[in-house]
Coordinates of C-alpha atoms and ligand atoms in Angstrom, one line a residue:
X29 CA -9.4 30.1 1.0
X30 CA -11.9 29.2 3.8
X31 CA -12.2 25.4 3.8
X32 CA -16.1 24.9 2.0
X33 CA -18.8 22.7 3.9
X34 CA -20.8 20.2 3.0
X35 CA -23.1 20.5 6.4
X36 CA -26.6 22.9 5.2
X37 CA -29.5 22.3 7.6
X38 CA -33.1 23.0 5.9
X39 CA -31.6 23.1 2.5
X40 CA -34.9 21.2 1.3
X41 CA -36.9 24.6 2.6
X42 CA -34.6 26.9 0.0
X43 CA -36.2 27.9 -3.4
X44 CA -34.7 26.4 -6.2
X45 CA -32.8 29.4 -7.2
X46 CA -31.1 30.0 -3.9
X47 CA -30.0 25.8 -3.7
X48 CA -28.1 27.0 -7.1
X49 CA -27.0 29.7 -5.5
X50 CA -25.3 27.7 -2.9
X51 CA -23.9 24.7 -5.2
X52 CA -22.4 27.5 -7.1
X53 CA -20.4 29.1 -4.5
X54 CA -19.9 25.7 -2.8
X55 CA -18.4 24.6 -6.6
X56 CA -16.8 27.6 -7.7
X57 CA -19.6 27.0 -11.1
X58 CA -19.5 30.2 -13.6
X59 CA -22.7 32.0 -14.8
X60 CA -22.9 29.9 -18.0
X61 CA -22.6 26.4 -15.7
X62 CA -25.6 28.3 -13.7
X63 CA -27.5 28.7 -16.9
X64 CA -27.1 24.7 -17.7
X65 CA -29.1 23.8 -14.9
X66 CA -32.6 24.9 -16.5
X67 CA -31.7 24.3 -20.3
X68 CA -31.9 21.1 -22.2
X69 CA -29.9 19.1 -23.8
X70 CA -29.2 20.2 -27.8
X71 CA -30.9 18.3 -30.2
X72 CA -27.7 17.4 -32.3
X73 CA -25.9 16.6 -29.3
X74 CA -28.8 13.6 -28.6
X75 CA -28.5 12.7 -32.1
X76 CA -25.1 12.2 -32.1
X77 CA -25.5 9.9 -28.8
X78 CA -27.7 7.3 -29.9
X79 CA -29.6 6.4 -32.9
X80 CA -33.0 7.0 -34.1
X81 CA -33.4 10.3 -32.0
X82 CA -36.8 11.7 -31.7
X83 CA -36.0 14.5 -28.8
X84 CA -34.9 14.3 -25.4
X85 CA -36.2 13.1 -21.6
X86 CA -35.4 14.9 -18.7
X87 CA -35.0 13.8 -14.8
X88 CA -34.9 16.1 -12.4
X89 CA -30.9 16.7 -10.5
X90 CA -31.3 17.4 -6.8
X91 CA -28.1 17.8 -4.6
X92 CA -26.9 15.5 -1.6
X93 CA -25.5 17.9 1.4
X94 CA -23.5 16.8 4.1
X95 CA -21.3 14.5 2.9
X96 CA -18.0 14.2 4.8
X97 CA -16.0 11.4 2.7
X98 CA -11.8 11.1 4.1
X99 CA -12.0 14.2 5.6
X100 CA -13.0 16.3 2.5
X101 CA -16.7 17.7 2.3
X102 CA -18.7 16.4 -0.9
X103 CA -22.2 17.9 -2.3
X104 CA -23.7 14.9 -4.4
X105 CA -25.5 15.9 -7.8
X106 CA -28.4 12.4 -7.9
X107 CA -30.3 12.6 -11.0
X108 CA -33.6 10.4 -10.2
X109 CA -37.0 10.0 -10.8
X110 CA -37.5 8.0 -6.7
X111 CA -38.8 10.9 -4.3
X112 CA -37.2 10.2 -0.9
X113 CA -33.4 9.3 -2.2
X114 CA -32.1 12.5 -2.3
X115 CA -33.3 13.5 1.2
X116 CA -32.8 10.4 2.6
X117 CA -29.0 10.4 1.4
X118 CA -28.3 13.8 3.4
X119 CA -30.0 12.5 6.0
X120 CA -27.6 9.7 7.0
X121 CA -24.7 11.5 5.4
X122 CA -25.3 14.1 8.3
X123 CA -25.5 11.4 10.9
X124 CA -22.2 9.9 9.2
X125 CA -20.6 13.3 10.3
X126 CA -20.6 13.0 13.9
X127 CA -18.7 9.9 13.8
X128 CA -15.8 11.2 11.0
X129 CA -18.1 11.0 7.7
X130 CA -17.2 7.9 5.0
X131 CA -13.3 6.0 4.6
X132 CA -12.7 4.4 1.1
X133 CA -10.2 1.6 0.3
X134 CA -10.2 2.0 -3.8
X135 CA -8.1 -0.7 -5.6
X136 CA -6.5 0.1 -8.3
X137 CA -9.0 0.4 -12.1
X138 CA -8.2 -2.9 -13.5
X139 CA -10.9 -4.1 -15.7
X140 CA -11.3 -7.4 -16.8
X141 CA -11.3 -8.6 -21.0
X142 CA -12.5 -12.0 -21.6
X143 CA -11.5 -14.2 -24.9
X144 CA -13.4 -17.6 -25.7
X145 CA -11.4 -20.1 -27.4
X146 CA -13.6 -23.0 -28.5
X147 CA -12.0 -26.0 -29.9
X148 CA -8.9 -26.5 -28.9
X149 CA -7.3 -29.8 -29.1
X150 CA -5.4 -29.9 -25.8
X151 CA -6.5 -27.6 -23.5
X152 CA -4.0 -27.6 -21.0
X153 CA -0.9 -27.1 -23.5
X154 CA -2.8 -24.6 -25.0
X155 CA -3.3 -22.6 -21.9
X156 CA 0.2 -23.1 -20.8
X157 CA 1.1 -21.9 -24.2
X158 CA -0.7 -18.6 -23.9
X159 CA 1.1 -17.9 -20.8
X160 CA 4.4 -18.4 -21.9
X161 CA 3.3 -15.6 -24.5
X162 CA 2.4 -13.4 -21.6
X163 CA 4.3 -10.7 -23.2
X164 CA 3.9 -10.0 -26.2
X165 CA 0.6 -10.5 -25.8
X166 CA 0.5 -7.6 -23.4
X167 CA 2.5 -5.9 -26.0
X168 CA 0.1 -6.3 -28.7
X169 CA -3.1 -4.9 -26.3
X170 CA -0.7 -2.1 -24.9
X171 CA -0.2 -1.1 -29.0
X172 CA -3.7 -0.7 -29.3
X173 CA -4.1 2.4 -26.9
X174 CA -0.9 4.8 -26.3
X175 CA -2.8 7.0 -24.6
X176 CA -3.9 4.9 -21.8
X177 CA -0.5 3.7 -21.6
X178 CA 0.9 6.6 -20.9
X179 CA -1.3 7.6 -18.4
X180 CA 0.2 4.6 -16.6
X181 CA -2.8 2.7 -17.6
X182 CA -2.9 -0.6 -19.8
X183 CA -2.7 -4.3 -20.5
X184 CA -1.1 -5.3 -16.8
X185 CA -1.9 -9.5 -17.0
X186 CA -2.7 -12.3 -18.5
X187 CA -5.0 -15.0 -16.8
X188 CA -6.0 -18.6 -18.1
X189 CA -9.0 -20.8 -17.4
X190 CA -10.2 -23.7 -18.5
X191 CA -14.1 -24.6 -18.5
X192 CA -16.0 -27.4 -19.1
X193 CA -19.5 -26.8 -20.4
X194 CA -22.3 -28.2 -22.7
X195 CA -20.5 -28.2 -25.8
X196 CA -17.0 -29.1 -24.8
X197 CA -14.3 -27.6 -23.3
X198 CA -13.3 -23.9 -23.2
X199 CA -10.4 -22.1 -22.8
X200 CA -11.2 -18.4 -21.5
X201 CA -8.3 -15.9 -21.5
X202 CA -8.7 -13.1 -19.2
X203 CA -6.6 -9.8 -20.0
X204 CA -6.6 -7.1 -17.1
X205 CA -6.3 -3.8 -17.5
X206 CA -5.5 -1.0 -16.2
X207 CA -8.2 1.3 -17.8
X208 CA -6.8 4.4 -15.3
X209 CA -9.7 7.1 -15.3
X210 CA -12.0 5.4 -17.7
X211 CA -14.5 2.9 -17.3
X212 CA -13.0 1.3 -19.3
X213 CA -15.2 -0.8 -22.0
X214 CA -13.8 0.4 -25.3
X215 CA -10.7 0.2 -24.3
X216 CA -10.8 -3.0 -23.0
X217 CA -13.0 -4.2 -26.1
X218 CA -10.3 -2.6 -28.7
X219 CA -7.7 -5.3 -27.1
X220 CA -9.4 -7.8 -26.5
X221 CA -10.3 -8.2 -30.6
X222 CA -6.8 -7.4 -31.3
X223 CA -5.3 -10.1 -29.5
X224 CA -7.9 -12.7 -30.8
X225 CA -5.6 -13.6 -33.9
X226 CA -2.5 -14.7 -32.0
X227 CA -4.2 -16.3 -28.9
X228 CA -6.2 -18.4 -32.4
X229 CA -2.6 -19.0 -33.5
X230 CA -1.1 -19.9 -30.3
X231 CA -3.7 -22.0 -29.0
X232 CA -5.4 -23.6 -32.3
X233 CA -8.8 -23.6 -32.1
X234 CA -11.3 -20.6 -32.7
X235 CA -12.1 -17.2 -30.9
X236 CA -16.2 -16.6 -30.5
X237 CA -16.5 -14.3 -27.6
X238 CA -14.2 -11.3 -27.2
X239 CA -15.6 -8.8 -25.2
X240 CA -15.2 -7.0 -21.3
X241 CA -16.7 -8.4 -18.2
X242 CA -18.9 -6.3 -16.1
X243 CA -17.6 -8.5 -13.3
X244 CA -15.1 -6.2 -12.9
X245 CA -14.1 -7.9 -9.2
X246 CA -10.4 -6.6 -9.7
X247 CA -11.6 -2.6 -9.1
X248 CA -13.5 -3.1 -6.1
X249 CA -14.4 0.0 -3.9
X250 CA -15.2 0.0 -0.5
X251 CA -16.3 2.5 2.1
X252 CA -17.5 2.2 5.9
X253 CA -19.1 4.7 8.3
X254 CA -19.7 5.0 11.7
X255 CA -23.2 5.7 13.1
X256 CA -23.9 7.2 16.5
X257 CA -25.7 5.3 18.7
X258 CA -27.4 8.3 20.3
X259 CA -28.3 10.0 17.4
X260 CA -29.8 7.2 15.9
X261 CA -32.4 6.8 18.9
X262 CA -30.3 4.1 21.6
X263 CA -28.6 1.0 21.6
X264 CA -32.1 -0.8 21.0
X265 CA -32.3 1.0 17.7
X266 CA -28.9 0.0 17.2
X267 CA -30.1 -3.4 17.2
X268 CA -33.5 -3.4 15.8
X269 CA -31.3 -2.1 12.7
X270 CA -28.8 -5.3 13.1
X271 CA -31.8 -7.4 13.3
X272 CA -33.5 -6.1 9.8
X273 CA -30.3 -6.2 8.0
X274 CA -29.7 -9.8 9.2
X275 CA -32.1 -11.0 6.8
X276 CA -30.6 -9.3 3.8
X277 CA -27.4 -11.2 5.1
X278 CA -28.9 -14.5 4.5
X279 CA -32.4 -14.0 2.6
X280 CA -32.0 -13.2 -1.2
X281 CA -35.5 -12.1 -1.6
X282 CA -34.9 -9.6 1.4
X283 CA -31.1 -8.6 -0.2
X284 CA -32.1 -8.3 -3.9
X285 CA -34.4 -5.2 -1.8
X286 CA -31.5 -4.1 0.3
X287 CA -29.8 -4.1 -2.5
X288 CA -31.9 -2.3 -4.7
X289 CA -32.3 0.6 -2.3
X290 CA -28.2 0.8 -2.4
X291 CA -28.6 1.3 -5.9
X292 CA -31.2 4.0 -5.6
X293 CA -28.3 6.0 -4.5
X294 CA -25.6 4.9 -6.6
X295 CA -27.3 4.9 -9.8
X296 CA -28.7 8.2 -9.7
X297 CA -24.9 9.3 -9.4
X298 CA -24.0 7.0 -12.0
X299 CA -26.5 9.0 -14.3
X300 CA -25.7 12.7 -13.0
X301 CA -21.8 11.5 -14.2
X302 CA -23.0 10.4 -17.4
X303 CA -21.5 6.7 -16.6
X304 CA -23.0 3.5 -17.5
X305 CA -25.4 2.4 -15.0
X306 CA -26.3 -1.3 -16.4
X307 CA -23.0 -1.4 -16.0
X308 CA -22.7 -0.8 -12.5
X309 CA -25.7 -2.8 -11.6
X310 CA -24.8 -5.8 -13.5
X311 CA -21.5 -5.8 -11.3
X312 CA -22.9 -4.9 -8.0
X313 CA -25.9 -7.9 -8.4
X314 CA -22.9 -10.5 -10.1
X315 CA -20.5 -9.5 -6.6
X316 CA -23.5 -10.1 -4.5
X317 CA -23.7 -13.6 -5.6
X318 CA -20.0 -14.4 -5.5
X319 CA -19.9 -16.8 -3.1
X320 CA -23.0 -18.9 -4.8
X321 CA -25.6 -16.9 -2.9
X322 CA -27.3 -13.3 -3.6
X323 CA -26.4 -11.6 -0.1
X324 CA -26.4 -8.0 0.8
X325 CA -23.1 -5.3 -0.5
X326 CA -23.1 -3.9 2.8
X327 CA -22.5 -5.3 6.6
X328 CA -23.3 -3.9 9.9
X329 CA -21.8 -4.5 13.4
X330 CA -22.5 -2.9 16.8
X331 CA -18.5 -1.9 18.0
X332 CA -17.9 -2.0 21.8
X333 CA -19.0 1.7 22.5
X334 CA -22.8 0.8 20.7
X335 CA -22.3 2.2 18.1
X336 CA -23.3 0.8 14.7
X337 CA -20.6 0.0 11.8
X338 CA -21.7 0.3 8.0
X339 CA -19.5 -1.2 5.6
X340 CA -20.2 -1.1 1.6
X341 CA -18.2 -3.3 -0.9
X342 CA -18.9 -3.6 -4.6
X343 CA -17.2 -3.3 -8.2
X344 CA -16.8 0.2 -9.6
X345 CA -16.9 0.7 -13.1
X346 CA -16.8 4.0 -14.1
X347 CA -15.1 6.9 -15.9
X348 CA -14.0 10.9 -15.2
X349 CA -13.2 10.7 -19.4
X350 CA -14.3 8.9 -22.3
X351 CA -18.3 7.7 -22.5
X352 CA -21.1 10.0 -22.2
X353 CA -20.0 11.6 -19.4
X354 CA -17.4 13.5 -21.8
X355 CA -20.2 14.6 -24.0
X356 CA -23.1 15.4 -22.1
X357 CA -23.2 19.0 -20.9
X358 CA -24.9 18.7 -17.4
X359 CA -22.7 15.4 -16.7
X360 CA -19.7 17.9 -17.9
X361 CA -21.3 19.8 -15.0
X362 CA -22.1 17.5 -12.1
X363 CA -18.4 16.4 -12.4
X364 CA -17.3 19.6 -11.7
X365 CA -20.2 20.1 -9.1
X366 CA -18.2 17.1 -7.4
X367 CA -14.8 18.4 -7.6
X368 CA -12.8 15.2 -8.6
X369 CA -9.8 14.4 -9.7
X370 CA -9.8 11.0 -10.7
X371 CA -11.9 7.6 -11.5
X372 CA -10.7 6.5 -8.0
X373 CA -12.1 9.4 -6.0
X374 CA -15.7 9.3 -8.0
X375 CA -15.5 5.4 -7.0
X376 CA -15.1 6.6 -3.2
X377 CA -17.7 8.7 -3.5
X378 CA -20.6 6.3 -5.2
X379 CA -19.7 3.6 -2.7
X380 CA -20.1 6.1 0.5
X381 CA -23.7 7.5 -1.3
X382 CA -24.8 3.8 -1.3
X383 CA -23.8 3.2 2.2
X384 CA -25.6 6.4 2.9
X385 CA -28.6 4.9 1.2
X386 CA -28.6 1.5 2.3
X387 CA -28.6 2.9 6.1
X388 CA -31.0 5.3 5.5
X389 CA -33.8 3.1 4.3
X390 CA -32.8 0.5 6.8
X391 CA -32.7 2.6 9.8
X392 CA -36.3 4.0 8.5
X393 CA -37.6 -0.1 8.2
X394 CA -36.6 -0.6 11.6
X395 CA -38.0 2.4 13.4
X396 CA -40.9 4.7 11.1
X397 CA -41.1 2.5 8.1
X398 CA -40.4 3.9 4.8
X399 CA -43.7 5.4 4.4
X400 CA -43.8 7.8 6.7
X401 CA -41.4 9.9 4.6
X402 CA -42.1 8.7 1.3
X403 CA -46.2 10.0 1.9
X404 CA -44.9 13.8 1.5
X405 CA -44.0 13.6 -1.8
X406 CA -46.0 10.6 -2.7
X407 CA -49.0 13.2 -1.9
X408 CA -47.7 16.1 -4.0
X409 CA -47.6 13.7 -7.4
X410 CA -51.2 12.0 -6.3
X411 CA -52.7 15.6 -6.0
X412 CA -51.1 16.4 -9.4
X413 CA -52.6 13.5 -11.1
X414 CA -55.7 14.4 -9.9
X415 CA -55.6 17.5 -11.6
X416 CA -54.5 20.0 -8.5
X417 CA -52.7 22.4 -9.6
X418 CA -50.5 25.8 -7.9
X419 CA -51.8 26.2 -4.6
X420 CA -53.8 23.1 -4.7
X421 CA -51.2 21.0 -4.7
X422 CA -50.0 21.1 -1.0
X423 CA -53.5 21.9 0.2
X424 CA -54.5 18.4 -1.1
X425 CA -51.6 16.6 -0.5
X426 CA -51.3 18.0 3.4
X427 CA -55.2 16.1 3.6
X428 CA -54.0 13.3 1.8
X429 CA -51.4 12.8 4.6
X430 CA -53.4 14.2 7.7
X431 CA -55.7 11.7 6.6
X432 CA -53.4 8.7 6.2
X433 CA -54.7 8.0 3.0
X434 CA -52.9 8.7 -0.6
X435 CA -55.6 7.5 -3.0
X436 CA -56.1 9.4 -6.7
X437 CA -60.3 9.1 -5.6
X438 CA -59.8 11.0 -2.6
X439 CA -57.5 13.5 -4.1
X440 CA -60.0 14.3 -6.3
X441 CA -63.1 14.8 -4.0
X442 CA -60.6 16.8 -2.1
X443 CA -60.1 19.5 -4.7
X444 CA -63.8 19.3 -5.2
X445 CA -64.6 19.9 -1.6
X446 CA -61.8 22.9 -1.6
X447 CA -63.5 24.3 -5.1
Ligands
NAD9 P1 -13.7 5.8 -24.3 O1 -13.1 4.9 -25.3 O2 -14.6 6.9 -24.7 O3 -12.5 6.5 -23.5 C1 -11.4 5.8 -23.0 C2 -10.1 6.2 -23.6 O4 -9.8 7.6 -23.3 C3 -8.9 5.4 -23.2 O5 -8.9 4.2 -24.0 C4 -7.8 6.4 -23.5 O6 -7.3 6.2 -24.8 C5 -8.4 7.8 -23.4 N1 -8.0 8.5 -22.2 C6 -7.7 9.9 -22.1 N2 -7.4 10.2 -20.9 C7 -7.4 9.2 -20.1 C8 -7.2 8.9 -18.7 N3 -6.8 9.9 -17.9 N4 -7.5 7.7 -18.2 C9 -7.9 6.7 -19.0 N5 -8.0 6.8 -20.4 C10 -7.8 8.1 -20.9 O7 -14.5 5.1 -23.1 P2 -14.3 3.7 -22.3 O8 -14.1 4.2 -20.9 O9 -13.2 2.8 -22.8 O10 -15.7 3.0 -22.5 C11 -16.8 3.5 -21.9 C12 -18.0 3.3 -22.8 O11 -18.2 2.0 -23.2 C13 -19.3 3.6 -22.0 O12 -20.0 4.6 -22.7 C14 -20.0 2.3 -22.0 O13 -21.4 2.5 -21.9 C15 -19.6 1.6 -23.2 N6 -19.6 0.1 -23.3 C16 -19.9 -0.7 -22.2 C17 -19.9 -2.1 -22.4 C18 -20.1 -2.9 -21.2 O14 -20.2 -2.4 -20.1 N7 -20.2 -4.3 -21.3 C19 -19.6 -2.6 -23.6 C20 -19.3 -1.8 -24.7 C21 -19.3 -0.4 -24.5

């Protein structure tokens, strides 16, 4: 079989019906996966997902092309409510290209359980203690979930601090795990309240606290790009980028921004996978801030030809099985839109999106602004609110931009001059 491209140009100009038309060929996606793409989800499905269910809330899915990620080509389902993300994401994806796309480093999926013993007498015996039972505490977590286990997942380690706080000393028992191709929380969570009993036992004291960590700084992905000089405009561009991103570098009100447009990105794949986004952020912003300051998840270098280097690092968190991702019927779908195999290859693909992102909006700051390309759209959904409609709507959003001006008042003298 032909080897199947990620590289479209004008795929924005295509009616709907022909982009699904293409992610279906490009996927290998059967009629009835076509069909998903305009229906919504089943009522008794949403029941069964949270509580109190009144109906459901849809976001639209658009599709990021070009991606080139170790050498294999990548469409990206983004399901997000930010005009501007999707496009901008192919953009620099297709710049990425000319340089050998995205390389990941994934480590392996080991989540991290914490345990909070409160109370303890002597808390260095006690923490010695716990890791002489190294083993059959492992045991005891590993018993709680066969099937991870033999996956060659599970309980892998056993880690002891000791904290002092307001209310006394605190032993906190970490137990990493190898959670394989989920993300990892139930699992984790199911161990972590069976092993509170012995570690009580062993240690004295009492358990409070027995629950994951979304600091989850022992599955760390990380993914890095090279961006060509010429394309990009010249070495001076080059460095009018280096010079913008410095401030993320060292400026937390600037990063938390940087980093915020990373997640625009990442979170919209987050979503189209049916993984836990809060989950993701909360790791990404808690890595940021490792080293006791908020800096930015990606770095940038000029290398010796002038070309600029993007490199992303950040926890990954998140699941092929188990979660909402296994229930969901279009997250069934976007999974199979990406192809994947495995946790580990989804990982590589959310931190190359967010590098994507991140140089996207950056290289837009230091050359256009963002504005430029986010008046299009901005246009179309001003002109809507001001009651355009069909036709209208571009007709009054091509003034709103001629005119350099995207104001609901002007929209609507607009469609009153065009009446
Ligand atoms: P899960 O329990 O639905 O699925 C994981 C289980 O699937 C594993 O324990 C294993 O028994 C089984 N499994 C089958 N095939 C597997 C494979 N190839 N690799 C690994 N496991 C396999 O889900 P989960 O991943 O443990 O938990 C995810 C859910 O937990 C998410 O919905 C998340 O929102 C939620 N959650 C999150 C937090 C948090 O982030 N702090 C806390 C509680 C719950």
């Amino acid at each position: 079989m032909a080897k199947k491209s990620s590289q479209v140009s004008g795929f924005y100009k295509l009616p709907v019906k022909e982009r699904v038309d293409f992610v279906s060929e490009f996927a290998d996606l059967s009629d009835e996966d076509k069909k998903l793409f305009s229906s919504f989800l089943d009522i008794d499905t949403a029941d069964r997902m949270i509580e109190n269910v009144l109906g459901t809330f849809e976001l639209p899915i658009g599709l990021a092309v070009n991606f080139l990620i170790n050498g294999k080509d990548y469409v990206i389902p983004m399901v997000t409510e930010e005009s501007s993300v999707v496009a901008a994401a192919s953009n620099a994806a297709k710049m990425a290209r000319i340089k050998g796309g995205f390389k990941t480093e994934i480590s392996d999926p080991l989540m991290i359980g914490q345990l909070q013993l409160l109370e303890v007498e002597d808390v260095v015996s006690a923490a010695k203690k716990i890791l002489d039972h190294k083993k059959q505490l492992l045991d005891l977590a590993n018993a709680q979930d066969k099937v991870l286990v033999d996956f060659g997942g599970g309980a892998k380690d056993i880690e002891v601090r000791i904290l002092d706080s307001p209310i006394g000393k605190m032993i906190v028992t970490h137990l990493v795990v190898d959670v394989r191709d989920a993300m990892g929380a139930n699992a984790v969570n199911t161990m972590c309240e069976a092993l509170a009993p012995m570690l009580e036992e062993l240690a004295g004291g009492h358990i409070r606290l027995k629950i994951l960590s979304n600091l989850a700084d022992k599955r760390i992905v990380k993914a890095k790009a090279v961006f060509d000089k010429d394309k990009m405009g010249g070495e001076k561009v080059v460095d009018a980028f280096i010079e913008s991103y410095t401030l993320a570098s060292i400026d937390p009100y600037r990063a938390a921004t940087h980093n915020k447009g990373i997640m625009n990105g990442i979170d919209s794949l987050i979503i189209a996978t049916g993984n836990d986004f809060r989950a993701i952020e909360a790791g990404a912003h808690a890595y940021a801030a490792r080293d006791g300051q908020y800096t930015s998840l990606t770095k940038y270098h000029k290398n010796k030809d002038g070309d600029l280097v993007g490199e992303i690092e950040l926890p990954c968190a998140i699941g092929i099985v188990g979660g909402a991702g296994n229930i969901h019927p279009k997250a069934r779908l976007c999974k199979k839109i990406l192809g994947i195999k495995s946790a580990k290859e989804l990982s590589g693909i959310v931190a190359s999106l967010g590098l994507a992102q991140n140089f996207a909006a950056v290289f837009a700051l230091s050359t256009v602004g963002i504005q430029k390309g986010h008046m299009g759209l901005h246009a179309k959904n001003i002109a809507v609110m001001a009651g355009a409609s069909g036709e209208q709507i571009d007709k009054v959003a091509d003034q709103l931009v001629k005119e350099g001006k995207i104001k609901l008042d002007r929209a609507k003298e607009i469609i009153e001059e065009i009446k």
